[in-house]
Every structure is written in structure tokens, then in C-alpha cells.
XYZ file of C-alpha atoms in Angstrom:
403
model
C -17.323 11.255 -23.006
C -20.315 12.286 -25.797
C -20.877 14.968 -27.131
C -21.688 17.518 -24.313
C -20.824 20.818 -24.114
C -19.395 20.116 -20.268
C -18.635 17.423 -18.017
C -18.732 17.118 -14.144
C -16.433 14.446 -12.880
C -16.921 12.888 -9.823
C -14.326 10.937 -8.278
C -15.706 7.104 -7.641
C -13.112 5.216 -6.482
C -13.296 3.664 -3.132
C -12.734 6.706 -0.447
C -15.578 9.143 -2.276
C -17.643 6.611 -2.744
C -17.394 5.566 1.329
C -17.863 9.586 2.121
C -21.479 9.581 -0.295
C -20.063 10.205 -3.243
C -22.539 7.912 -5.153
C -25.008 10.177 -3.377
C -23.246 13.454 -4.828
C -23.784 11.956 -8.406
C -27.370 11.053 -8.178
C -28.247 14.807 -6.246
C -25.806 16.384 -9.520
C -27.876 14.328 -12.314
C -31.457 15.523 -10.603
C -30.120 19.006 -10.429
C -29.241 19.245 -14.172
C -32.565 17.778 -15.073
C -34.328 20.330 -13.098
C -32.648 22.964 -14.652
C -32.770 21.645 -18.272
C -28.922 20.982 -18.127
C -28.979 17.088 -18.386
C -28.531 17.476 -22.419
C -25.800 19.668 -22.310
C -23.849 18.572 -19.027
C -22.839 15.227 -18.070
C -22.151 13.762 -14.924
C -19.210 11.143 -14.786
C -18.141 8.818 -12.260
C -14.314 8.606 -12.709
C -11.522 6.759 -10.823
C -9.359 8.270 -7.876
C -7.912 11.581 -8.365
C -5.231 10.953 -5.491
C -6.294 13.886 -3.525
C -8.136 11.731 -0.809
C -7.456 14.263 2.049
C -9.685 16.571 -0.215
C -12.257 14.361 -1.062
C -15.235 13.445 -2.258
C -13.289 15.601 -5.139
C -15.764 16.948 -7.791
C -13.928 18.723 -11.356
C -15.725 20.664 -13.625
C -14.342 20.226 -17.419
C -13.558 22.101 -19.911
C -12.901 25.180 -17.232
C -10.750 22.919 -14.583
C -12.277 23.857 -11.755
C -11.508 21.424 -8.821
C -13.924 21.066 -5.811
C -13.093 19.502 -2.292
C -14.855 18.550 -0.237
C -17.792 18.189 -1.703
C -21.641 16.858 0.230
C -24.319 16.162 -1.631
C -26.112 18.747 -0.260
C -23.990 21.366 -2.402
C -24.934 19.177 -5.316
C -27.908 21.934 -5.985
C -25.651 25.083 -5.184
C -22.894 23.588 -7.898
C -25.042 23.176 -11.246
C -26.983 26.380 -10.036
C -23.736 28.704 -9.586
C -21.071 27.258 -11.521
C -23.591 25.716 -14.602
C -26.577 28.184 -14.513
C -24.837 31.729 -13.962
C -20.902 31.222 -14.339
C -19.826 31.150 -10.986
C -17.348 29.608 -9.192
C -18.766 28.196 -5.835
C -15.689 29.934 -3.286
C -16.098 27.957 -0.315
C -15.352 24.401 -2.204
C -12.206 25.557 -4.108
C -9.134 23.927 -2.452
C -7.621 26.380 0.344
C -3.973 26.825 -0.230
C -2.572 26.328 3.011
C 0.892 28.557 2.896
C -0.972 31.435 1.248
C -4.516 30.818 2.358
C -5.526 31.542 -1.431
C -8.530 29.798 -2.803
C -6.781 27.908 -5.841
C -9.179 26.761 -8.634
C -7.152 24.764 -11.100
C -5.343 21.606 -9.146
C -2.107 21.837 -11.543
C -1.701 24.905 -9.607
C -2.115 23.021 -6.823
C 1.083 21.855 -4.376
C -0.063 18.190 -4.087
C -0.322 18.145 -8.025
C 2.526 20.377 -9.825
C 5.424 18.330 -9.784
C 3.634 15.189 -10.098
C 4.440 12.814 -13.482
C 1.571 10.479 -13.931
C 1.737 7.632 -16.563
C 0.501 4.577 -14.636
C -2.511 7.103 -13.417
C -3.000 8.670 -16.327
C -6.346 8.134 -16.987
C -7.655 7.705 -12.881
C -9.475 11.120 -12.552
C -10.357 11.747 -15.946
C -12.486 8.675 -17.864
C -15.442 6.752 -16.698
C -13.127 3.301 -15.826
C -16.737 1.358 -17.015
C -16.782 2.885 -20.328
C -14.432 1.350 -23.040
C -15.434 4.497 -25.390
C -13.172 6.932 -22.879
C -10.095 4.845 -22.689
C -10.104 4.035 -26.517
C -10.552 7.819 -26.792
C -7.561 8.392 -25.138
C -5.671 6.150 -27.224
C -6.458 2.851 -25.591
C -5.983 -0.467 -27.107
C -3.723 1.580 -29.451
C -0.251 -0.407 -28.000
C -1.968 -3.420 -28.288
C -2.880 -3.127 -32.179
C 0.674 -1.407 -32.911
C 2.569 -4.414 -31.556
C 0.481 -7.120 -32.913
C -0.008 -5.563 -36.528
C 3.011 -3.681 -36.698
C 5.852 -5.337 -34.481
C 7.168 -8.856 -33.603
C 7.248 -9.750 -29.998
C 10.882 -9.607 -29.490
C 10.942 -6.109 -30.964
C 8.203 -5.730 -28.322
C 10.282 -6.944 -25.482
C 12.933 -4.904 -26.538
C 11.493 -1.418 -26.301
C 10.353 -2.704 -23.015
C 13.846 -3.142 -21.545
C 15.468 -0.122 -23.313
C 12.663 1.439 -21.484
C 14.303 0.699 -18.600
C 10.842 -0.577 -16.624
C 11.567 -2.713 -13.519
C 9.080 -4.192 -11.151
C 6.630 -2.344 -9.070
C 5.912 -4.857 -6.668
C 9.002 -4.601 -4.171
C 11.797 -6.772 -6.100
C 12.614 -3.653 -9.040
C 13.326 -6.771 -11.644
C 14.046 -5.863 -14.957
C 10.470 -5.916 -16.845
C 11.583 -6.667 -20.073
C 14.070 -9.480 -19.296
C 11.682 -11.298 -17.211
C 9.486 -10.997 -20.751
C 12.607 -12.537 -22.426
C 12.990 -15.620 -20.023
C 9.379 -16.388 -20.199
C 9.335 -16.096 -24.125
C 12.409 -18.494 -24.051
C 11.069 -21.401 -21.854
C 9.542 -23.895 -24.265
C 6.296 -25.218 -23.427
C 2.858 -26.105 -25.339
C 1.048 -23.680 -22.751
C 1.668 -20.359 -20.770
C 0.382 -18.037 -18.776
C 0.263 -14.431 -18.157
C -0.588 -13.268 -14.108
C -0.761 -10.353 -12.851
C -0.302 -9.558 -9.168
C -3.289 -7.368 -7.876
C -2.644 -8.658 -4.328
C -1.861 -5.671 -2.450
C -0.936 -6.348 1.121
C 0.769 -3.688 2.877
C -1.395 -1.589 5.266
C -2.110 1.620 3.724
C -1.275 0.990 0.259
C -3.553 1.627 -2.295
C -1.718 1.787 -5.228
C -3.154 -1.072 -7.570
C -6.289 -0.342 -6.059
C -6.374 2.620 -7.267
C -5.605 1.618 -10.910
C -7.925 -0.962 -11.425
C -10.525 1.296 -9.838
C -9.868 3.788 -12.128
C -8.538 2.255 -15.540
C -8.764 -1.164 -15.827
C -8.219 -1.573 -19.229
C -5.035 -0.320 -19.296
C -4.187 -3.263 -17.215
C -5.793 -5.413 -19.493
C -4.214 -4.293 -22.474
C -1.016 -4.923 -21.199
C -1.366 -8.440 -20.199
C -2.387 -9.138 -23.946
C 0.446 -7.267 -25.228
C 2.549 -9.651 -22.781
C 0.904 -12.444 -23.757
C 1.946 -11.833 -27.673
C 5.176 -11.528 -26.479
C 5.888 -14.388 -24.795
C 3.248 -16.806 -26.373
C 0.564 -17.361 -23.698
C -3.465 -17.527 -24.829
C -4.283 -17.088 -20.586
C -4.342 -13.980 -18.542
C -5.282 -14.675 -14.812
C -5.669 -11.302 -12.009
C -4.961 -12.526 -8.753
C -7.006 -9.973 -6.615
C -7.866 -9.732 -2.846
C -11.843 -10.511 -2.753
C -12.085 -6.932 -0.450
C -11.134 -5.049 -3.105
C -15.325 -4.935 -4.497
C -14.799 -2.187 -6.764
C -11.703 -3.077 -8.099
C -13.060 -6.616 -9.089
C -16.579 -5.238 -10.062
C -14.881 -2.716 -12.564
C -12.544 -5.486 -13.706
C -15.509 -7.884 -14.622
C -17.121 -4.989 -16.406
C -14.141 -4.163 -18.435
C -13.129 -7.820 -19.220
C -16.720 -8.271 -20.723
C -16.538 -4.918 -22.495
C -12.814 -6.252 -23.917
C -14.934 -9.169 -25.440
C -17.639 -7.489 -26.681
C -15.212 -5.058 -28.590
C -12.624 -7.876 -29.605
C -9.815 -7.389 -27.911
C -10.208 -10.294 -25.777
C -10.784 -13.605 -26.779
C -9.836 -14.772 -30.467
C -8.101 -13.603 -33.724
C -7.818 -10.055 -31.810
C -7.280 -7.538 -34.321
C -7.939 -10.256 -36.906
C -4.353 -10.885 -36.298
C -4.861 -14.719 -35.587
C -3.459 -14.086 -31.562
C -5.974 -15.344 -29.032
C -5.992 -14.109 -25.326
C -8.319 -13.893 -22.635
C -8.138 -12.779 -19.116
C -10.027 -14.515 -16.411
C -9.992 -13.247 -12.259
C -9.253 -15.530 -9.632
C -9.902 -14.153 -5.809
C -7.151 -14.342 -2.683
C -8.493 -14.448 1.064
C -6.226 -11.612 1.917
C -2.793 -13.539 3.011
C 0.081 -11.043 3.194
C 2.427 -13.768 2.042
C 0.428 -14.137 -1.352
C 1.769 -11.051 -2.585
C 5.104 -13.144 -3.048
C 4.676 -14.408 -6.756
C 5.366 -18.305 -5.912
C 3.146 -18.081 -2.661
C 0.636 -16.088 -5.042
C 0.836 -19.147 -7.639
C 0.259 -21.918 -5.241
C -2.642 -20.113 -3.611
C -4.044 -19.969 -7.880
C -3.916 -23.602 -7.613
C -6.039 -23.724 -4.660
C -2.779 -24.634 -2.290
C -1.480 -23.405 0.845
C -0.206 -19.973 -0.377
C 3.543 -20.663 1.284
C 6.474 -19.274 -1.169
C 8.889 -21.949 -2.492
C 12.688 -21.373 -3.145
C 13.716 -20.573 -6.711
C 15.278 -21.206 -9.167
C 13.020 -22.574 -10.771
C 11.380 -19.309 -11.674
C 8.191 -19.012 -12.867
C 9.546 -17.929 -15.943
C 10.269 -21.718 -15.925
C 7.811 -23.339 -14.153
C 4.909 -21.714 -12.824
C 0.939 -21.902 -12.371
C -0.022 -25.774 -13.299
C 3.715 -26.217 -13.527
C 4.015 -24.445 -16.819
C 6.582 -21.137 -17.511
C 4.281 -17.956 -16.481
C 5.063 -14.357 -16.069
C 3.694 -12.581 -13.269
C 3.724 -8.523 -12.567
C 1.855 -6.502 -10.846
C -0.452 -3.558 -11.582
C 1.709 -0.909 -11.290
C 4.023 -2.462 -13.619
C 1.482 -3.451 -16.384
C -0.018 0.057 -15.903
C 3.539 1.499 -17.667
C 3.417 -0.800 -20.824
C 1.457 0.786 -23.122
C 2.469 4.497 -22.981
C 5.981 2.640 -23.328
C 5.027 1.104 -26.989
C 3.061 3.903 -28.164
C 5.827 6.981 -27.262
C 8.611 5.170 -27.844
C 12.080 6.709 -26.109
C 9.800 9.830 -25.081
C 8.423 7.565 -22.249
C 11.384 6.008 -21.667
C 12.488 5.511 -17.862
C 15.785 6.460 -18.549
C 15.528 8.888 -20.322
C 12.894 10.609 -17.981
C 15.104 9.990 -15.171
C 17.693 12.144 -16.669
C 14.885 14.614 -16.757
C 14.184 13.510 -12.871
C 10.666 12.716 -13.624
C 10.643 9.450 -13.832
C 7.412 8.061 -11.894
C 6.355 6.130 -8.661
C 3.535 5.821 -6.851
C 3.794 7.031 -3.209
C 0.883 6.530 -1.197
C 1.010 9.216 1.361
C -1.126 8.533 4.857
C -0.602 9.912 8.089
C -0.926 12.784 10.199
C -0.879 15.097 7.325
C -2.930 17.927 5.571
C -2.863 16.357 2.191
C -2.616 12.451 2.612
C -3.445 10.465 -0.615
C -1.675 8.602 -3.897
C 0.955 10.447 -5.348
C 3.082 9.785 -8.381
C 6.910 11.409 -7.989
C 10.258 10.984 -9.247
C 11.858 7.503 -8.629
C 15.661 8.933 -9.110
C 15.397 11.976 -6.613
C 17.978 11.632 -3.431
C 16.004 10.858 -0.538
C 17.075 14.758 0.544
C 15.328 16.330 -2.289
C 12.497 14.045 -1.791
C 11.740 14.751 1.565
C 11.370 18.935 0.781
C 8.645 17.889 -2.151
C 7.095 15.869 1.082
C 7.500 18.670 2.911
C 6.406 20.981 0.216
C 3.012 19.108 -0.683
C 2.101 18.568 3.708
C 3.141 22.084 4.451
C 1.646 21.584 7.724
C 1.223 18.888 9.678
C -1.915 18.559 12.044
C 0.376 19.422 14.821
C 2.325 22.976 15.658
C 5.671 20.594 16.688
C 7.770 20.463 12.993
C 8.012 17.244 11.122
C 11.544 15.371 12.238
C 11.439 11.690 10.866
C 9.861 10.348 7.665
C 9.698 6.680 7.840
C 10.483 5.048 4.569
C 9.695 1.188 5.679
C 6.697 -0.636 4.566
C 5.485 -4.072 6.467
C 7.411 -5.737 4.811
């Protein structure tokens, strides 16, 4: 982030930005300047912090202090108090709602204690248009350790002892689908990642390529080594703006640093990553549907086998995952067994995104435990909603999705 004494980051991704949060930044940066701050503070547009009920969310670092709520009008009142004299600004610290306590630090904070982030691990906290912040926070790291250091099937397997499966719906084993693609013989292959995100009120991959990009794109090289494909292609919905404009940016800043494009790591392994846009189709989330639509067909799914791992995109063997998925790899290669799924889950931390809407006090993205019962996940529900905008008690919690 530079060398400045403090940062103020500002959440950017989509639902800040829609409630003037680009606004908040500019009235932040003029405030600093007009009180000499703007060499010492910086202001810094960051991804989704999750907390969307609360937002636009505004975090002052290195003290913690979390702001909700936030208008550019109190842009002034912020740098003044909390910058100029030390103070805390009261009336935008998050409002506990059980104890009516202003709370100050969000890991204090119900919505946040007993979440385990890895796939969000960076949303919140680096600028996602800045290549500097992720490789500061060990990005690109996986990627160098497994082409200088390991051979791709010692690659794919620390992926499945990991015990990763699918984040898209079907829960398929991560590193065996690696496997099959690897074994398919072919003079070209592909690597595809699913950014198609269909189900009303999901924002899951949104929220990662909003926020950290490159961790997706460091992933789909590291897959690519693996299995022997040169080609990355994100299949995105064309209203996801952000998402795609951050992606561009991050693919070009990938180039310019060399890891995209060829002899990466002066290793010899060439991959690049190119976007290609859906029209919104529900069905294209499905990966053969998803393919076809690629090759500028009718997106319709086809019955399998064969696979994709076979025969995909331009009839050649291609391995598709989605974001969430990708998002997992590299903590996976760089702490070993430590971020192991099963050994988390014997910890009962092991991690999945819940996007929480509804009639609730603290609707947003959360990131819980995938091996809790349903019993013990429904009092960390309750828990983090205390109270519903309603005096009648919650009864039902409805688990379906559209699909």
C-alpha cells in the first residue's frame, strides 16, 4: 500500500459504489489535502468487505476502526476527528444490536468472529487494481513455487489431499478433475473458468473478482501447468461492469509484470488468459451449456460423458471451475496441510461462501463452516441476524437456491 503512516479503506465493490461510495473517496482525498494529510494518509478503494447491510463500509488501518454507514458528507468529520485529533467518530461505529454497544473493531463484531475467509482473503483489504498489494500479500507466490519448485502432478496432488471440491453446485473433486484433464492427450487445451453467476441474489464470484482478481488469475496458470494448456478463457456475465473492468486491468497488469504470457518465471511455461462475455442465460452456468455459448452456439447443455475433461471448447479436453473454486488454490500450494479442507474441517472451519439476503439486520457475503450440521448452522444464522426486521421470531430458513 506505500509507505504511509495510515490507510483509509473504502469498500468499492459494487453495493458502496451504487450508495456514493466513489463519492466518499473523492470528499476523503480533498479532506486530507486540506489538512496536509494526503502525504501521510492514503485513501484506498478496496473490494467488498461482506458487510453490505452496513455499507458504504469505510476502515481505518493500522487502528481497525470500522465505519458503517458512511455519506460523503462525513467524509470531512472523519479525517478531521479520527486523523487530525485522535478521535473516534461515535455515531459511525457499528451498533451492536443485542447489547446496543458501539463496537469499533469488526473481529469483535457478530457478523465477522466466527468467519474463516480464504477465498476472500484479500476482498476488504488490497486495492484489487494494484498488483503491488496482492504480491505483497504473497501473491503470485503459488504460482512460482509450483512451476520452479514442483512438477504438475505433485501439484495436482496437494490439490486433492486438500480435499477441494467444486464451488459451483456439483462439489466434484478439484484435483481429480485436474488429473482427467492432464490425462486426455491432445496438441491443445484449455483452462475456463466459470464466472457466470446466475442465481438471484448470489454474489459470490462477484464479489471475488471485484475484489481480488488476481488470485483468480493465478490459479488458472497454476492449472494450466498442471494439466498442459497455454489458454485461460473467463466466461463472465457482461452486467457484471466492475468485475470485468477490474479483470481487464489485472490481466494487463499480469502481462506487464510477466506472469502472463510467455516463459513466465523464465520457466519456459506460456499462459495467457483472455475474457469472453455471456448475455446472462441461467442455463450457461452449466459447464457444457457454458462451452457451447464460448463457441458462439446456442448455450443448451449436452449429455456427458464425454466430459470436458475429454472434449471440450473447440472440441479439445478443457477444465472448467468456477471462481470460488480457483479462489482456494493458491493458499492450498503455499500452506500446504495447514490449509487443508480436511484437516480444517476437523477443526470445523472449513469455508463457504453464504450469501445472506433477506429480511435481516445484517444481510451480506459470509464465509462459514462447510461441515457444521444444519442445527448448529442455523444458531450462527441466528447469532449474526439477531433480529429480524420484524418482532414475530424467525421459524423457517430456506436452504434452496433457483436451481
Amino acid at each position: 500500500m506505500g509507505k504511509f503512516k495510515s490507510h483509509i479503506l473504502v469498500c468499492g465493490g459494487t453495493g458502496c459504489r451504487a450508495s456514493r461510495g466513489e463519492e466518499i473517496v473523492e470528499n476523503l482525498q480533498a479532506a486530507l489535502q486540506e489538512n496536509g494529510l494526503h502525504k501521510e494518509v492514503q485513501v484506498v478503494r478496496t473490494g467488498c468487505f461482506g458487510f453490505c447491510e452496513k455499507g458504504p463500509v469505510v476502515k481505518m488501518v493500522p487502528d481497525n476502526t470500522f465505519y458503517v454507514h458512511v455519506e460523503p458528507e462525513d467524509a470531512s468529520e472523519l479525517v478531521l476527528e479520527h486523523m487530525v485529533k485522535g478521535r473516534k467518530v461515535e455515531r459511525l461505529l457499528y451498533l451492536d444490536p443485542e447489547t446496543k454497544e458501539r463496537i469499533s473493531d469488526s473481529k469483535h463484531m457478530g457478523f465477522y468472529k466466527k468467519q474463516y475467509r480464504i477465498a476472500l482473503r484479500n476482498c476488504g483489504f488490497i486495492n484489487p487494481e494494484n498488483i503491488d498489494e496482492y504480491i505483497a500479500r504473497d501473491g503470485y507466490a503459488a504460482l512460482g513455487k509450483a512451476l520452479v519448485d514442483m512438477q504438475p502432478d505433485a501439484v495436482i496432488q496437494m490439490i486433492k489431499a486438500s480435499g477441494l471440491r467444486g464451488r459451483g453446485g456439483g462439489g466434484f473433486p478439484t484435483g481429480l478433475k485436474w488429473e482427467l484433464t492432464r490425462k486426455s492427450v491432445a496438441d491443445q487445451k484449455y483452462v475456463v473458468c466459470n464466472a457466470d453467476e446466475g442465481d438471484p441474489g448470489a454474489f459470490m464470484d462477484r464479489s471475488i473478482l471485484e475484489g481480488d482478481p488476481h488470485s483468480v488469475l493465478e490459479a488458472m496458470a497454476i492449472c494450466g501447468y498442471c494439466i498442459g494448456a497455454d489458454t485461460g478463457l473467463i466466461y463472465i456475465r457482461a452486467e457484471y461492469p466492475l468485475a470485468i473492468q477490474r479483470l481487464k486491468t489485472a490481466i494487463d497488469q499480469a502481462r506487464d509484470y510477466g506472469v502472463l504470457g510467455n516463459d513466465i518465471f523464465g520457466t519456459g511455461f506460456n499462459f495467457d488468459v483472455e475474457i469472453r462475455y455471456g448475455a446472462g442465460a441461467f442455463v450457461c452456468g452449466e459447464e457444457t451449456a457454458l462451452i457451447h455459448s464460448m463457441e458462439g452456439l446456442r448455450g443448451e447443455p449436452t449429455v456427458k460423458p464425454p466430459f470436458p475433461a475429454e472434449r471440450g471448447y473447440k472440441d479439445k479436453p478443457t477444465n472448467v471451475n468456477n471462481v470460488e473454486t480457483l479462489a482456494n488454490i493458491a493458499p492450498i500450494l503455499l500452506k500446504g496441510s495447514e490449509c487443508s479442507v480436511r484437516s480444517v474441517m476437523k477443526r470445523a472451519k472449513e469455508p463457504r461462501f453464504l450469501p445472506w439476503p433477506g429480511r435481516s439486520t445484517m444481510w451480506g457475503l459470509l464465509r462459514y463452516p462447510w461441515a457444521l450440521p444444519c442445527a448448529k448452522l442455523f444458531l450462527i444464522l441466528a447469532e449474526v441476524s439477531k433480529a429480524a426486521k420484524s418482532s414475530r421470531p424467525c421459524r423457517r430458513v430456506d436452504l434452496r437456491g433457483a436451481a
